[in-house]
Amino acid sequence: MDILKEIENLKKEKNAIILAHYYQTADIQDIADFVGDSLALSQKAAETKADIILFAGVNFMAETAKILAPKSKVLIPDINAGCSLADSCPYDEFKEFISKHPDHLVISYVNTTAKIKTLTDICCTSTNALGIVNSLPKEQKIIFAPDRNLGNYINRMTGRNMVIWNGACHVHEEFSVEEIIKLKKLHPQAKVISHPECQKPVQLISDFIGSTAALLKFTTTDNSMEYIVATESGIIHQMKKENSQKLFIVAPPKDSTCGCNDCNFMKLITIKKIYDTLKSEKPEIILEEEIMIKAKKSIDKMLEISKKLNL
Ligand code: 13P
Ligand code: SF4
C-alpha cells in the first residue's frame, strides 16, 4: 500500500485537511495542507470549510482548532500528545492564583488547556504576545501564564511588571549556554537564534529572539550563512527548504543524551498514525459546549487584536 497516496484519497473522500505544526517531522510537514506556528494554525482553523481537520500537533492546538471550528470534526493522531508547558498550569491552582490578583487582566499563552482559557481574558501566542501586551494601557495590571521565560522576556521588552505564573517547557528550558558557547567557537560566524521560551541566559547570548515563525522569517531575511538554532528541531526542515545554501546547527541541550531539542509529545505523531486516524476518524477532540463558548472569548480577542496589529 502507498500510504501517502491513501492519505490523499482519504482527504478527498472525507473533505479533510491536515494542519501541521513546525515541530512535526519533515515527512508530516511535507504532506500537510498547511504548516505553521500556533498562531497561523489557529487562524487557518478559524477559516476552514473542511468537514475534518486532522491536527498534526499537540492537544492544546487541536483543542484550539475545535473551539474555532466547532462544526468540523477535529482529529489528533495520538491523544497522548500533550505539552509539558500546558501541564505546568493546573486549573484549580491557577484559579486560586487569579483570585489573589483580582484587579489583573489574565493573558494566557495558547499553550494551555481549554479550561485554562475559560479563566483567560486574552489568549496569545509567542508571535503576538509582545504586540498584545503593548496594545494595553501601561497602567493595566496583568497576570501572564503559563510560561515564565516568555513572561519575563515580555517584562524586559516592555518595562512592565506582569505577575507571572511559574511554568515552563521541558524542551526550551534545556538549552545550555555553555554548550552553545562551545559551538560558537567551532562556528564563529554563526548567529544564535532562540525562542522566548528559552531561559534568560540563552536569550541574552542570542542574536535574535522570536517565535517559531519569526525565527524562520529571520533566517530568510538575514544575510548570515550559519545559525545555531535554540528551539525544537522540527523547524529546521522549513529553514533548510527556504534557505538551501545556509547551515543550520541544532543548539545542544544541557544533557546531550536527553534528545531535548525534540518535543517528545510532538514526535508522537507519525504518518502511519495519520493514516489510521483519517480512516477510523478517531481519536476525536471532544469538548464540553460550555467550555468551548467560554474559552472562545479569549481566543477571539487574540485574533481580533492580531488582525489589528497585522500579525
Ligand atoms: P509557536 O507559538 O512558536 O508555534 O510555539 C508553540 C510551542 O509549542 C512552542 O514550544
Ligand atoms: Fe509544549 Fe514545549 Fe512541546 Fe511546545 S515544545 S508543545 S511548549 S512541550
XYZ file of C-alpha atoms and ligand atoms in Angstrom:
329
model
C 0.000 0.000 0.000
C 1.247 3.502 -0.850
C 0.366 5.167 2.455
C 0.858 8.734 1.196
C -1.494 8.097 -1.717
C -4.048 6.538 0.639
C -3.885 9.601 2.882
C -4.543 11.822 -0.172
C -7.525 9.647 -1.162
C -8.996 9.733 2.344
C -8.577 13.508 2.484
C -10.519 13.965 -0.765
C -13.193 11.412 0.107
C -13.838 12.960 3.539
C -13.226 16.659 2.748
C -10.415 16.637 5.314
C -7.380 18.872 5.733
C -4.139 18.252 7.577
C -2.791 21.121 9.674
C 0.763 20.543 10.913
C 2.913 22.454 13.383
C 6.503 23.335 12.501
C 7.698 20.876 15.169
C 6.371 17.848 13.296
C 8.787 15.585 11.453
C 9.734 16.552 7.875
C 7.621 13.819 6.242
C 4.496 15.073 8.031
C 5.204 18.718 7.225
C 5.546 17.731 3.573
C 2.106 16.070 3.321
C 0.240 18.765 5.272
C -2.166 21.168 3.593
C -0.837 23.882 5.834
C 2.261 24.100 8.063
C 2.603 26.884 10.595
C 3.191 28.118 14.107
C 0.462 28.055 16.722
C -0.966 31.441 15.660
C -1.118 30.666 11.940
C -2.674 27.263 12.647
C -5.395 28.877 14.792
C -6.089 31.397 12.045
C -6.292 28.606 9.469
C -8.686 26.562 11.635
C -10.923 29.610 12.077
C -11.380 29.989 8.322
C -11.602 26.367 7.120
C -14.681 24.858 5.480
C -13.315 21.303 5.841
C -15.535 18.652 7.439
C -12.499 17.135 9.138
C -9.365 18.810 10.496
C -6.596 16.340 11.224
C -4.279 18.163 13.587
C -0.659 17.049 13.429
C 0.490 18.748 16.606
C -0.346 18.590 20.288
C -3.623 18.558 22.211
C -3.914 22.228 23.149
C -3.527 23.153 19.471
C -6.178 20.656 18.364
C -8.487 21.924 21.127
C -7.994 25.490 19.874
C -8.860 24.320 16.348
C -12.040 22.654 17.685
C -13.059 25.817 19.540
C -12.554 27.892 16.385
C -14.144 25.374 14.019
C -16.862 23.713 16.153
C -18.689 22.315 13.114
C -15.603 20.417 11.908
C -14.606 17.077 13.334
C -11.113 17.619 14.803
C -8.871 14.565 14.950
C -5.496 14.139 16.645
C -3.448 11.068 15.667
C -2.238 10.431 19.240
C -4.317 11.572 22.200
C -1.179 11.394 24.395
C 0.373 14.301 22.502
C 0.284 16.671 25.465
C 2.522 19.597 26.400
C 4.702 19.983 29.495
C 4.046 23.731 29.488
C 0.256 23.320 29.416
C 0.598 20.669 32.165
C 2.534 23.134 34.319
C -0.647 25.175 34.782
C -3.387 23.110 36.509
C -6.913 24.608 36.585
C -7.599 24.706 40.351
C -4.220 26.177 41.263
C -4.444 28.772 38.525
C -7.963 29.765 39.600
C -6.693 30.336 43.136
C -3.697 32.311 41.827
C -6.044 34.587 39.855
C -8.253 35.133 42.896
C -5.223 36.584 44.710
C -4.851 39.268 41.987
C -8.453 40.419 41.494
C -7.705 43.648 39.599
C -5.485 41.946 36.987
C -6.257 41.107 33.369
C -5.372 37.493 32.554
C -3.271 36.848 29.459
C -2.570 33.188 28.749
C -0.365 31.679 26.163
C -2.189 29.371 23.732
C -0.137 26.516 25.296
C -2.832 25.923 27.926
C -5.826 23.614 28.245
C -9.258 24.782 27.082
C -10.273 25.009 30.757
C -7.449 27.470 31.492
C -8.639 29.520 28.525
C -12.036 29.873 30.255
C -10.185 31.771 33.029
C -8.368 33.943 30.489
C -9.247 37.400 29.169
C -6.884 37.395 26.195
C -5.083 34.412 24.731
C -1.736 34.932 22.978
C 0.967 33.050 21.094
C 4.690 33.705 21.014
C 4.179 35.567 17.718
C 1.693 38.101 19.073
C 2.365 38.149 22.859
C 4.514 41.292 22.789
C 2.088 43.111 20.469
C -0.910 42.179 22.614
C 0.733 43.358 25.843
C 1.888 46.586 24.152
C -1.670 47.234 22.927
C -2.873 47.563 26.544
C -2.616 50.737 28.656
C 0.686 50.973 30.574
C -1.144 51.053 33.932
C -3.123 47.851 33.194
C -2.193 45.150 35.734
C -1.607 41.797 34.056
C -1.242 38.140 35.014
C 0.755 36.279 32.369
C 0.644 32.473 32.165
C 1.967 29.862 31.951
C 5.499 30.354 30.554
C 7.845 32.189 32.955
C 10.557 32.686 30.328
C 8.215 34.257 27.762
C 6.579 36.321 30.535
C 9.907 37.627 31.825
C 11.042 38.340 28.262
C 7.917 40.493 27.725
C 8.503 42.263 31.054
C 12.079 43.061 29.949
C 10.984 44.255 26.497
C 8.099 46.414 27.736
C 9.350 47.570 31.151
C 6.139 46.151 32.668
C 5.801 44.205 35.862
C 3.343 41.470 34.902
C 2.643 38.823 37.535
C 3.981 35.613 36.027
C 2.876 32.013 36.507
C 5.848 29.720 37.155
C 5.523 27.331 34.209
C 7.992 26.174 31.569
C 8.509 23.927 28.556
C 10.812 20.934 29.039
C 12.316 21.370 25.556
C 13.160 25.065 25.615
C 14.377 25.082 29.237
C 17.050 22.508 28.414
C 19.246 24.530 26.064
C 22.640 25.214 27.568
C 24.594 28.489 27.348
C 27.871 26.626 27.947
C 27.199 24.190 25.093
C 26.089 26.996 22.761
C 29.289 28.942 23.547
C 31.389 25.829 22.762
C 29.528 25.502 19.462
C 30.043 29.200 18.726
C 33.833 28.604 18.959
C 33.547 25.975 16.218
C 31.267 28.215 14.117
C 32.323 31.798 14.932
C 30.244 33.245 12.081
C 27.019 31.573 13.222
C 24.218 33.669 14.697
C 22.439 32.274 17.757
C 18.651 32.421 17.400
C 16.274 31.374 20.168
C 12.605 31.045 21.128
C 11.431 33.232 24.061
C 10.525 30.032 25.966
C 14.306 29.510 26.434
C 15.831 30.598 29.744
C 17.119 34.163 30.134
C 20.878 33.312 29.847
C 20.230 31.678 26.432
C 18.173 34.685 25.349
C 20.962 37.058 26.460
C 23.562 35.395 24.225
C 21.156 35.271 21.257
C 21.464 37.489 18.201
C 17.732 37.151 17.610
C 14.795 36.026 19.794
C 11.440 35.189 18.251
C 8.526 32.825 17.882
C 8.906 29.796 15.641
C 7.534 31.759 12.670
C 9.691 34.801 13.490
C 12.839 32.633 13.646
C 12.009 31.154 10.245
C 11.430 34.610 8.757
C 14.667 35.896 10.297
C 16.746 33.158 8.673
C 15.323 34.017 5.239
C 15.709 37.798 5.513
C 19.018 37.947 7.417
C 22.255 37.746 5.424
C 24.252 35.328 7.614
C 25.040 31.866 6.290
C 25.123 29.935 9.594
C 22.739 29.727 12.550
C 22.707 27.942 15.883
C 19.009 27.269 16.464
C 17.704 27.111 20.059
C 14.195 25.792 19.592
C 12.554 22.497 18.676
C 14.438 20.853 15.810
C 11.402 20.374 13.509
C 11.558 23.982 12.318
C 14.962 23.314 10.722
C 13.193 21.429 7.922
C 11.453 24.641 6.791
C 14.601 26.714 7.357
C 16.570 24.399 5.053
C 13.756 24.324 2.489
C 13.715 28.108 2.263
C 17.500 28.589 2.544
C 19.174 25.563 0.992
C 22.581 27.258 0.857
C 22.681 28.075 4.590
C 23.872 25.944 7.525
C 21.535 25.302 10.472
C 23.001 23.804 13.626
C 20.752 22.445 16.384
C 21.640 24.062 19.731
C 22.726 21.402 22.209
C 20.747 20.727 25.392
C 22.432 20.552 28.842
C 22.321 16.792 28.739
C 23.283 15.560 25.294
C 21.655 12.165 25.905
C 18.158 13.565 26.544
C 17.297 14.424 22.922
C 15.740 17.573 24.304
C 15.654 19.577 21.124
C 12.864 17.225 20.106
C 9.476 17.626 21.746
C 8.558 14.054 22.631
C 4.847 14.999 22.508
C 5.062 16.482 19.013
C 7.062 13.487 17.850
C 4.332 11.024 18.907
C 2.597 11.809 15.613
C 3.617 9.605 12.689
C 2.488 9.139 9.087
C 1.045 5.721 9.982
C -0.999 7.209 12.829
C -2.239 9.961 10.499
C -3.447 7.322 8.056
C -5.144 5.250 10.784
C -6.792 8.338 12.263
C -8.137 9.587 8.943
C -9.522 6.137 8.224
C -11.160 5.473 11.614
C -11.916 9.161 12.411
C -10.539 8.556 15.902
C -9.270 9.894 18.287
C -11.548 12.915 18.090
C -11.284 16.090 20.173
C -14.499 16.428 22.187
C -15.019 19.424 24.449
C -17.958 20.474 26.593
C -20.110 23.129 24.914
C -19.852 25.481 27.908
C -16.031 25.264 27.975
C -15.836 25.920 24.233
C -18.047 29.022 24.460
C -16.129 30.495 27.415
C -12.661 29.618 26.021
C -13.525 31.050 22.594
C -13.884 34.566 24.001
C -10.181 34.780 24.878
C -9.104 33.272 21.537
C -11.403 35.603 19.564
C -9.956 38.566 21.457
C -6.451 37.418 20.485
C -7.407 37.032 16.816
C -9.112 40.440 16.835
C -6.014 42.212 18.251
C -3.708 40.201 15.942
C -5.732 41.350 12.934
C -5.470 44.983 14.025
C -1.710 44.588 14.539
C -1.347 42.807 11.190
C 0.157 39.697 12.783
P 4.855 28.728 18.492
O 3.822 29.658 19.076
O 6.104 29.434 18.159
O 4.281 27.908 17.411
O 5.281 27.754 19.672
C 4.440 26.773 20.136
C 5.160 25.899 21.035
O 4.673 24.883 21.434
C 6.472 26.324 21.453
O 7.078 25.344 22.173
Fe 4.695 22.094 24.698
Fe 7.303 22.532 24.757
Fe 6.333 20.652 23.163
Fe 5.910 23.267 22.640
S 7.866 22.190 22.616
S 4.406 21.618 22.535
S 5.712 24.086 24.702
S 6.257 20.659 25.401
